[in-house]
GROMACS .gro file of C-alpha atoms in nm:
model
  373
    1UNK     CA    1   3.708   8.388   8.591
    2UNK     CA    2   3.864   8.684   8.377
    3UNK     CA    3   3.530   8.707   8.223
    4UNK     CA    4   3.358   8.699   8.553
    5UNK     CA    5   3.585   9.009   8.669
    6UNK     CA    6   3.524   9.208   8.363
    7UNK     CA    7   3.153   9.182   8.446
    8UNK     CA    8   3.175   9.356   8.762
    9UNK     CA    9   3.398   9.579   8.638
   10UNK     CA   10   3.169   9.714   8.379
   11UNK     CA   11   2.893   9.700   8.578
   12UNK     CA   12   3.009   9.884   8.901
   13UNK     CA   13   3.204  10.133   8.661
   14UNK     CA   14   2.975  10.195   8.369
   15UNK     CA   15   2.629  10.035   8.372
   16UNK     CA   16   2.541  10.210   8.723
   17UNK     CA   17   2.602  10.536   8.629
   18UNK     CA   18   2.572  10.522   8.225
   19UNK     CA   19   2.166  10.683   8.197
   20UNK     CA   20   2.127  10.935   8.415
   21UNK     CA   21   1.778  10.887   8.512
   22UNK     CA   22   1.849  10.813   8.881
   23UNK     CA   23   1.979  11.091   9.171
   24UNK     CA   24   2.339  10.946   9.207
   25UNK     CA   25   2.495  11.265   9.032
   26UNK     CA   26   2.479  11.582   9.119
   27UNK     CA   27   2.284  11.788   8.866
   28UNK     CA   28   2.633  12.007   8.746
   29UNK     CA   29   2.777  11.668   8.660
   30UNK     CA   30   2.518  11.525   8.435
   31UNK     CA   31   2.712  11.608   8.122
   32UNK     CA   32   2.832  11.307   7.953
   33UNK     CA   33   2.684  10.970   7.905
   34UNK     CA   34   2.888  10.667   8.000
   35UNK     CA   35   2.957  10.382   7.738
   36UNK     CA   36   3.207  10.061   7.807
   37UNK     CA   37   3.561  10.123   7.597
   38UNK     CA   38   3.427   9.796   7.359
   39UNK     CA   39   3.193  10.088   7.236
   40UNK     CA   40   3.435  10.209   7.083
   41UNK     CA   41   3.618   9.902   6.968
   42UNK     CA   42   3.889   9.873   7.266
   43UNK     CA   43   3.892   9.604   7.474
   44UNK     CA   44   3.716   9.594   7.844
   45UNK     CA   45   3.942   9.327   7.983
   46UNK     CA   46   4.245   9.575   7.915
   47UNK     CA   47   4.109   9.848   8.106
   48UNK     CA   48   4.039   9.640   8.414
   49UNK     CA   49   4.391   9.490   8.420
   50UNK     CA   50   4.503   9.865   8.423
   51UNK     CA   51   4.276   9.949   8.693
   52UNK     CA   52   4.422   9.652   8.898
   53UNK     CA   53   4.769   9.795   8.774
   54UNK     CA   54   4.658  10.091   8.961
   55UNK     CA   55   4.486   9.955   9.299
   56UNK     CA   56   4.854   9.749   9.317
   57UNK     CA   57   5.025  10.095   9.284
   58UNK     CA   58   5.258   9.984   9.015
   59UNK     CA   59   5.233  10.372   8.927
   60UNK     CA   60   5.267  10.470   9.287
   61UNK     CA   61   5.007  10.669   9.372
   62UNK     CA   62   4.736  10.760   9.135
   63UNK     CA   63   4.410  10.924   9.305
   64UNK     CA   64   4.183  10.939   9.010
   65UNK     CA   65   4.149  10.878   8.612
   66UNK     CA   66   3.873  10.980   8.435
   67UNK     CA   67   3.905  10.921   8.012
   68UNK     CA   68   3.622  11.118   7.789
   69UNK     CA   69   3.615  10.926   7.471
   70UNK     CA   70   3.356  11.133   7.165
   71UNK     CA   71   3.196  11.302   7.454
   72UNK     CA   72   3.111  10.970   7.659
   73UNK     CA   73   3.277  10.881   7.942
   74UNK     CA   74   3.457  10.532   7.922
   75UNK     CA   75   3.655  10.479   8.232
   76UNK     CA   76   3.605  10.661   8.554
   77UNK     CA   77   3.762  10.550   8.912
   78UNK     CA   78   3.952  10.715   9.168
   79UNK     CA   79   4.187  10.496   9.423
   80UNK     CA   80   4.310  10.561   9.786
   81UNK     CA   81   4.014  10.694   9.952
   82UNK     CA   82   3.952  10.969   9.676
   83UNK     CA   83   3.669  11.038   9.519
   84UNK     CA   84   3.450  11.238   9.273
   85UNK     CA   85   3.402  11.556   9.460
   86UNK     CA   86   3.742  11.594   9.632
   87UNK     CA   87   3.889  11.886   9.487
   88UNK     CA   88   4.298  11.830   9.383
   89UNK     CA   89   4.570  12.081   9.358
   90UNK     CA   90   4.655  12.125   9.001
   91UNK     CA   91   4.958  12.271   9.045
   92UNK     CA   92   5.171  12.463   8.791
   93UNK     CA   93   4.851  12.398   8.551
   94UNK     CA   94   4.677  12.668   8.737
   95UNK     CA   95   4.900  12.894   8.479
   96UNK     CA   96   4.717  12.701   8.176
   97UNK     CA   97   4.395  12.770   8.360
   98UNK     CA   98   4.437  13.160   8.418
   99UNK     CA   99   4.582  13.236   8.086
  100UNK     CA  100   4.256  13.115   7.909
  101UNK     CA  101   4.084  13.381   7.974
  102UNK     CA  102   4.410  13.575   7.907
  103UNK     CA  103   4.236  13.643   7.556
  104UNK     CA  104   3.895  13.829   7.663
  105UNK     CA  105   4.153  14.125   7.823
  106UNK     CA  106   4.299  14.145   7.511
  107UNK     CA  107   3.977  14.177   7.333
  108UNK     CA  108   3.810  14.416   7.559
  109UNK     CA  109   4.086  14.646   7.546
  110UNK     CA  110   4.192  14.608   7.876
  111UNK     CA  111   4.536  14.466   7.786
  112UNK     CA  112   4.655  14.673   7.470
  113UNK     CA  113   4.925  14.387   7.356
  114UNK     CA  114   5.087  14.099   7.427
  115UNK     CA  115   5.390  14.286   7.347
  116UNK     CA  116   5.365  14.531   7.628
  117UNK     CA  117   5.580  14.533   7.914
  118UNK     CA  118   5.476  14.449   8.217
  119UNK     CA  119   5.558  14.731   8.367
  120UNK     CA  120   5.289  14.945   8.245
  121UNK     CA  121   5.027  14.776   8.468
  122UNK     CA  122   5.222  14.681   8.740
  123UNK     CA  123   5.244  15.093   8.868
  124UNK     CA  124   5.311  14.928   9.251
  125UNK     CA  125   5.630  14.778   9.168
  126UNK     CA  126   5.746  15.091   8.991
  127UNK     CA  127   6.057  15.118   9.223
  128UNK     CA  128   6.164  14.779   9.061
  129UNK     CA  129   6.148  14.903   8.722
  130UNK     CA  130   6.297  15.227   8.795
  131UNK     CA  131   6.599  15.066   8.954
  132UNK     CA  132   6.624  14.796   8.644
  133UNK     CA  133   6.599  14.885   8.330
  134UNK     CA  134   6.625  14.542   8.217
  135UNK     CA  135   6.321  14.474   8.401
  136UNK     CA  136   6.140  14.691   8.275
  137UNK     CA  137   6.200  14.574   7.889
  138UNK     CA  138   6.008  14.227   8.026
  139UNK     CA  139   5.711  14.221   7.846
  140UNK     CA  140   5.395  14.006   7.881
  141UNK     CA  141   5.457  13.775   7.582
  142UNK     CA  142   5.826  13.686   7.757
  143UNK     CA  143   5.658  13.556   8.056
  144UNK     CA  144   5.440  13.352   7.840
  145UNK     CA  145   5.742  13.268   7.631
  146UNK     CA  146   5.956  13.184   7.983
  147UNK     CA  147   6.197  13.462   7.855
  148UNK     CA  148   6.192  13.727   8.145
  149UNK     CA  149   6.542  13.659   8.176
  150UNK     CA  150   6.478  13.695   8.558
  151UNK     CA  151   6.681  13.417   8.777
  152UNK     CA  152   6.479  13.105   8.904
  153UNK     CA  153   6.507  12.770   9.044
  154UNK     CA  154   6.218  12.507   9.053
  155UNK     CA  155   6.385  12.240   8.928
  156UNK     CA  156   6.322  11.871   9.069
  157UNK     CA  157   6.587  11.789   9.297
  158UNK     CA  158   6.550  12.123   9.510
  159UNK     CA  159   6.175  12.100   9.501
  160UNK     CA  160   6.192  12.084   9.902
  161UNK     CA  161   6.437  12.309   9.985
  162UNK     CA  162   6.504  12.689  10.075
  163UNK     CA  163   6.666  12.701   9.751
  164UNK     CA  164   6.351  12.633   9.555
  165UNK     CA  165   6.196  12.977   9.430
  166UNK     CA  166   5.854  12.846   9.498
  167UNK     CA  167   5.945  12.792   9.898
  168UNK     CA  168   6.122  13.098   9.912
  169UNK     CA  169   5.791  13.331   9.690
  170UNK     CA  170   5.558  13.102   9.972
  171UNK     CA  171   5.712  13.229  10.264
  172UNK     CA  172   5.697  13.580  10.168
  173UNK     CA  173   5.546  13.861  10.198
  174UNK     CA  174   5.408  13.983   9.871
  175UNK     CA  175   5.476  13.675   9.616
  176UNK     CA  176   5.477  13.917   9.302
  177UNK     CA  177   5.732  14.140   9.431
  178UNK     CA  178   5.959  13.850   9.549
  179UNK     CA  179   5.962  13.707   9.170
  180UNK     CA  180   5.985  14.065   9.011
  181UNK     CA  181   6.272  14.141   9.287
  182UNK     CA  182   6.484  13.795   9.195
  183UNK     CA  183   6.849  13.905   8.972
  184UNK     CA  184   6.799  13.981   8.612
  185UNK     CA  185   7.048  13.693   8.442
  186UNK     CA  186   6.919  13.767   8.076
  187UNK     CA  187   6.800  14.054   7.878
  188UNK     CA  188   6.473  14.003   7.817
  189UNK     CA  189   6.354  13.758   7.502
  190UNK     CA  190   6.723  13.611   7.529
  191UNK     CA  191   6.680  13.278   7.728
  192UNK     CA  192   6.450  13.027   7.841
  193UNK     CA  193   6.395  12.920   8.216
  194UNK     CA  194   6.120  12.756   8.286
  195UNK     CA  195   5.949  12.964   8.596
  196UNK     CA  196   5.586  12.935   8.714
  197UNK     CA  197   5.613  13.240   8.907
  198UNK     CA  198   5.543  13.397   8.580
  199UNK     CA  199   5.190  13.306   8.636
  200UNK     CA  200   5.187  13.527   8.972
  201UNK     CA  201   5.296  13.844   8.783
  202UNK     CA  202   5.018  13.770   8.490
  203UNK     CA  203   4.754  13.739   8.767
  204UNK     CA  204   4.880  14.074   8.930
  205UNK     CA  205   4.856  14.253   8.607
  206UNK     CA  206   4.493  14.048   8.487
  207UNK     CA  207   4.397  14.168   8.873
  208UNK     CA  208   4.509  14.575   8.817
  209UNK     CA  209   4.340  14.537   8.417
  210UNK     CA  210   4.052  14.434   8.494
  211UNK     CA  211   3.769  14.719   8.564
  212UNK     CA  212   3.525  14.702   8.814
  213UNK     CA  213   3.548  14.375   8.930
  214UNK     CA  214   3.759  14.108   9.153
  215UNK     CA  215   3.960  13.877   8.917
  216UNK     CA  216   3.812  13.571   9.130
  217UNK     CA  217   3.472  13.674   9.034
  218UNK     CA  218   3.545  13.729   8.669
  219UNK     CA  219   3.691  13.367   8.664
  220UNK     CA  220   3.377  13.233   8.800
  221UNK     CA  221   3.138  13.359   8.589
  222UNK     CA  222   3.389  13.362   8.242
  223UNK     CA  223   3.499  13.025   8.306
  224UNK     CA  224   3.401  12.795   8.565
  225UNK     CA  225   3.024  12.882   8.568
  226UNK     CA  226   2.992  12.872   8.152
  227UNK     CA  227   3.124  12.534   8.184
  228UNK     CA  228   2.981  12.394   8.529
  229UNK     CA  229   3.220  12.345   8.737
  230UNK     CA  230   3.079  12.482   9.122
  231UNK     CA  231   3.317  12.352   9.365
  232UNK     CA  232   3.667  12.476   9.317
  233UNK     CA  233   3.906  12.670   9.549
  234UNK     CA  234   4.172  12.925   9.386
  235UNK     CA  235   4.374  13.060   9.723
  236UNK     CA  236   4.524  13.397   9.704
  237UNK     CA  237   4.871  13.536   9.805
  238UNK     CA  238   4.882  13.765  10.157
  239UNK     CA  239   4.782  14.057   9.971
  240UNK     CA  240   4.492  13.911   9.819
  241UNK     CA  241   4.610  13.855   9.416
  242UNK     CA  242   4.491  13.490   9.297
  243UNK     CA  243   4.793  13.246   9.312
  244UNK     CA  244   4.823  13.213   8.916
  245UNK     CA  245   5.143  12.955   9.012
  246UNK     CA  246   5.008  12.722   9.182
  247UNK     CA  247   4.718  12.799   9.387
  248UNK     CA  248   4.407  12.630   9.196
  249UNK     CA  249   4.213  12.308   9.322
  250UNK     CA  250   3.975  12.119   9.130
  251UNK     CA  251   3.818  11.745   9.093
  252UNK     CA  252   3.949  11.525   8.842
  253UNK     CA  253   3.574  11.526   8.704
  254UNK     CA  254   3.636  11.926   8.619
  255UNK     CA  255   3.960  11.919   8.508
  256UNK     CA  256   3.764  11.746   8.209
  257UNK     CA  257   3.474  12.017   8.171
  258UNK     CA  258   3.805  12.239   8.127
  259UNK     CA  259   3.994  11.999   7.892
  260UNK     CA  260   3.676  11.932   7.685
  261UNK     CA  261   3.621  12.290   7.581
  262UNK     CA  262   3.974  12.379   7.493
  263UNK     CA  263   3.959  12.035   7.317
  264UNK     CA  264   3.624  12.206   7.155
  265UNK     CA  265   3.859  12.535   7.042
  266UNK     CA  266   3.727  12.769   7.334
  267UNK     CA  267   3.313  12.631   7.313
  268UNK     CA  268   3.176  12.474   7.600
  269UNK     CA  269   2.898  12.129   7.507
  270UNK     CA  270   2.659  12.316   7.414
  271UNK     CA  271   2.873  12.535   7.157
  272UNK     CA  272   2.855  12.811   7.351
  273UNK     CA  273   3.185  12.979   7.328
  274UNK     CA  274   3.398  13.078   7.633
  275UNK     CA  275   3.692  13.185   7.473
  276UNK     CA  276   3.777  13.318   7.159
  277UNK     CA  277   3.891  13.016   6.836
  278UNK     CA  278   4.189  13.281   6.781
  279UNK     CA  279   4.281  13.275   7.141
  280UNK     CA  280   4.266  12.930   7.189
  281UNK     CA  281   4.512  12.901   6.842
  282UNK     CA  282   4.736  13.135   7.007
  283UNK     CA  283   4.760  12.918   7.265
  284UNK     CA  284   4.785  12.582   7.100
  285UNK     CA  285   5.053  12.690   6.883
  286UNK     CA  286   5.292  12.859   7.126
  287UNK     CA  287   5.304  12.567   7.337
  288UNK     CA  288   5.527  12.366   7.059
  289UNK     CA  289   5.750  12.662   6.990
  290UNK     CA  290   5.975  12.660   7.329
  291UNK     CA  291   6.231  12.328   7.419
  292UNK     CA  292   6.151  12.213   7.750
  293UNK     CA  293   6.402  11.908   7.652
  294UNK     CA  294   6.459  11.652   7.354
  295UNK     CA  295   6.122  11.477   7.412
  296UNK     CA  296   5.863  11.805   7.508
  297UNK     CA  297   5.848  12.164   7.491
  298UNK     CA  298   5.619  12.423   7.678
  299UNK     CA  299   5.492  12.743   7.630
  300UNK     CA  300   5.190  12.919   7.727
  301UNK     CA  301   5.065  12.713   7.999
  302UNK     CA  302   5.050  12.383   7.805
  303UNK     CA  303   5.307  12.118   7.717
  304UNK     CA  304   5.401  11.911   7.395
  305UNK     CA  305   5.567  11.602   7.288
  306UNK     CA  306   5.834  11.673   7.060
  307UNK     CA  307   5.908  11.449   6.728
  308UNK     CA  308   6.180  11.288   6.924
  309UNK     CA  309   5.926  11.154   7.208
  310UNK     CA  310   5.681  10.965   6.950
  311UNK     CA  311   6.002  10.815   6.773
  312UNK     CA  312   6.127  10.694   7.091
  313UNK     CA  313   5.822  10.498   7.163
  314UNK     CA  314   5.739  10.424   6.839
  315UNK     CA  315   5.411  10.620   6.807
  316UNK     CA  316   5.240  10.764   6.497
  317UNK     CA  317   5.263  11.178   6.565
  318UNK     CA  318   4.983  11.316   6.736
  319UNK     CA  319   4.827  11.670   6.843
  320UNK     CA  320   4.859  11.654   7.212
  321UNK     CA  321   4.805  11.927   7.475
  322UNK     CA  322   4.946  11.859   7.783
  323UNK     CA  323   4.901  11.945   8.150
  324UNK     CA  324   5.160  11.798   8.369
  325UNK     CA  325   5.269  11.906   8.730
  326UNK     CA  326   5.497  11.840   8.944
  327UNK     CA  327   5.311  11.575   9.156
  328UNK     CA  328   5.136  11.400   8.814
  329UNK     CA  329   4.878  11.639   8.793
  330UNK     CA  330   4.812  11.537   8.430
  331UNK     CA  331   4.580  11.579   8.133
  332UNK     CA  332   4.589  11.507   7.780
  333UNK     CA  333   4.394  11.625   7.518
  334UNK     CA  334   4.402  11.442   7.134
  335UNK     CA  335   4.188  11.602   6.920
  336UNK     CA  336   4.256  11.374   6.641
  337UNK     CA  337   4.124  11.113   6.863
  338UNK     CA  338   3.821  11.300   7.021
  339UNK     CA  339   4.009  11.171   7.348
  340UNK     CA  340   4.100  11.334   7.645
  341UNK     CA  341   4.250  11.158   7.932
  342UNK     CA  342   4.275  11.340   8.317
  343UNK     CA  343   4.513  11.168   8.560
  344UNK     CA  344   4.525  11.242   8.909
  345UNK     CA  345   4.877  11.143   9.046
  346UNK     CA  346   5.028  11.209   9.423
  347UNK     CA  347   5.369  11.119   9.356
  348UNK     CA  348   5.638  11.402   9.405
  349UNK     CA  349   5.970  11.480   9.232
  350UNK     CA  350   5.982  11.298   8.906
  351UNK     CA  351   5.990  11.553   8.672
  352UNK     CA  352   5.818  11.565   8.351
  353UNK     CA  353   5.812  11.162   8.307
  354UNK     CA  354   5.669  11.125   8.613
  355UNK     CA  355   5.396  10.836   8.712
  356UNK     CA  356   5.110  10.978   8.554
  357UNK     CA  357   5.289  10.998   8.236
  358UNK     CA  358   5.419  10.628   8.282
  359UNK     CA  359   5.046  10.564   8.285
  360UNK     CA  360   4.953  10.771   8.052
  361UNK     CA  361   5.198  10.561   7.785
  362UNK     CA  362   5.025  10.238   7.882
  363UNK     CA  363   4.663  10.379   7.805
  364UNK     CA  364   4.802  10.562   7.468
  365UNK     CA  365   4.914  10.171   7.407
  366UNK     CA  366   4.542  10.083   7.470
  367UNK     CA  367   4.371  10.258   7.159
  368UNK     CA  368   4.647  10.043   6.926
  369UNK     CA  369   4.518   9.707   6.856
  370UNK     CA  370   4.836   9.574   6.784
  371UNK     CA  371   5.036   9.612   7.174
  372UNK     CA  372   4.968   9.513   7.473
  373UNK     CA  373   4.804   9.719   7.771
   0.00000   0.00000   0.00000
């Protein structure tokens, strides 16, 4: 019977969409070939257990999963009514998403240094600055960094109340000058709190850098149209700046377009590059350099595991950028294993070790021969 079931598995999940000779993608999705994970010398059975894991919610509520293994797609299903095109908030990974392109402002001149402060393009919050001094020390790399040293509070347990930053930026007025407005606790550079409203003052500066042109528009045809991704929404606060905290939607499909070309240092499939190799090592290596806790740190948009986190579940060390948000928005990308795995999880208020990352443990456990799935 098992064998029976991984028959149909493969061949509703693999065989009828692995050629791409028929109409049953669209044409911006015809990217990667499909192949069965026993291509690649893991074992099918495992992977259909895990899907019925999934359709039993044992993690909760997963919407989608979608694993590119060597540029072939090996598993792809979504669960609950979701599907391919749906687009999915991503959460705080819209910051990963807008400081990509961070790189091409510096590069054009547009943005003299990471090491400026923000103050010097942000001339319509110059009341702010004149009335802190502190404030205006804060300097582009500290929001990267999550050093501002500005007061915030996004942590788990308050993630529905008034006391939550995010709430309180949502139901204002002008987001940027609600987070630029909150009480300076730190001198700049001094301490580390983790605050995605950082990514609302980087896309108000991006948006006043940036000549001739909407920031929207320079995201379309920079990023999402290099690397085909067509159906997207990015909402914008009441004055019109592109929510950089939390505002971007995508499918789970894209999310991997996105994760395959940082994955490919900054080139898109067919090596065309979208951002720069030192750009995309500037980012790669400032997201281990910040704590987030014993077992991951974060910095620059993207997460890590820390040493701690592979000894504690006995792993051999690997190079993996992560995307995690609050509702198990997740992505992982192991270059070392040409593997990148997108989870799409609904499940609110678990912090970093949230469902997605549950699951994401069990499929890790999948490309060792030796455990169980």
């Amino acid at each position: 019977m098992k064998r029976n079931k991984v028959f149909i598995f493969i061949a509703s999940i693999v065989i009828l969409t692995s050629c791409y000779v028929g109409t049953e993608l669209p044409p911006d999705q015809q990217i990667w070939e499909y192949s069965k994970p026993s291509s690649f010398g893991l074992d099918d059975e495992r992977f259909l257990e895990l899907d019925d894991l999934i359709r039993q919610n044992n993690y909760d509520f997963i919407d989608g999963l979608v694993i590119l293994k060597e540029d072939k797609i090996i598993f792809e299903n979504y669960y609950d009514l979701s599907t391919r095109e749906q687009l999915r908030p991503l959460g705080r990974n819209t910051y990963a998403v807008l400081i990509s392109l961070l790189g091409s402002f510096l590069e054009e001149g547009w943005i003299n240094s990471l090491d400026d402060p923000i103050a010097n393009y942000l001339p319509e919050y110059s009341d702010i600055f004149t009335e802190s001094s502190a404030k205006s020390n804060i300097t582009i790399r500290h929001m990267l960094d999550n050093r501002s040293g500005l007061f915030w509070n996004e942590s788990v347990v308050s993630s529905l109340s008034d006391r939550n930053d995010i709430n309180r930026m949502n139901a204002s007025i002008d987001w940027t000058r609600y987070i630029l407005e909150r009480p300076q606790e730190a001198a700049p550079g001094l301490r580390y709190v983790f605050n995605s409203g950082h990514g609302m003052i980087l896309s108000k500066i991006m948006e006043n850098a940036l000549p001739d042109q909407s920031l929207d528009t320079y995201f379309d045809e920079r990023l999402f149209q290099e690397i085909g991704i067509t159906n997207y929404n990015w909402e914008k606060d009441p004055t019109g700046t592109l929510n950089g905290t939390n505002g971007l939607k995508l499918s789970t499909f894209d999310l991997v377009k996105f994760g395959s070309m940082i994955m490919n240092q900054g080139r898109w499939i067919d090596r065309k590059r979208v951002i720069s190799e030192d750009w995309y090592f500037e980012i790669s290596n400032n997201a281990e350099l910040q704590p987030q806790s014993q077992y991951h740190s974060f910095g620059y948009g993207w997460w890590r595991f820390t040493s701690d986190y592979f000894e504690l579940y006995n792993y051999p060390s690997q190079d993996i950028l992560i995307m995690t948000g609050t509702l198990g928005e997740n992505m992982y990308i192991i270059p070392e294993l040409d593997l990148i795995i997108a989870i799409q999880g609904n499940n609110c208020c678990n912090g970093f070790f949230n469902q997605s990352q549950r699951l994401f443990n069990r499929l890790f456990d999948a490309f060792r021969s030796d455990t169980p799935l």
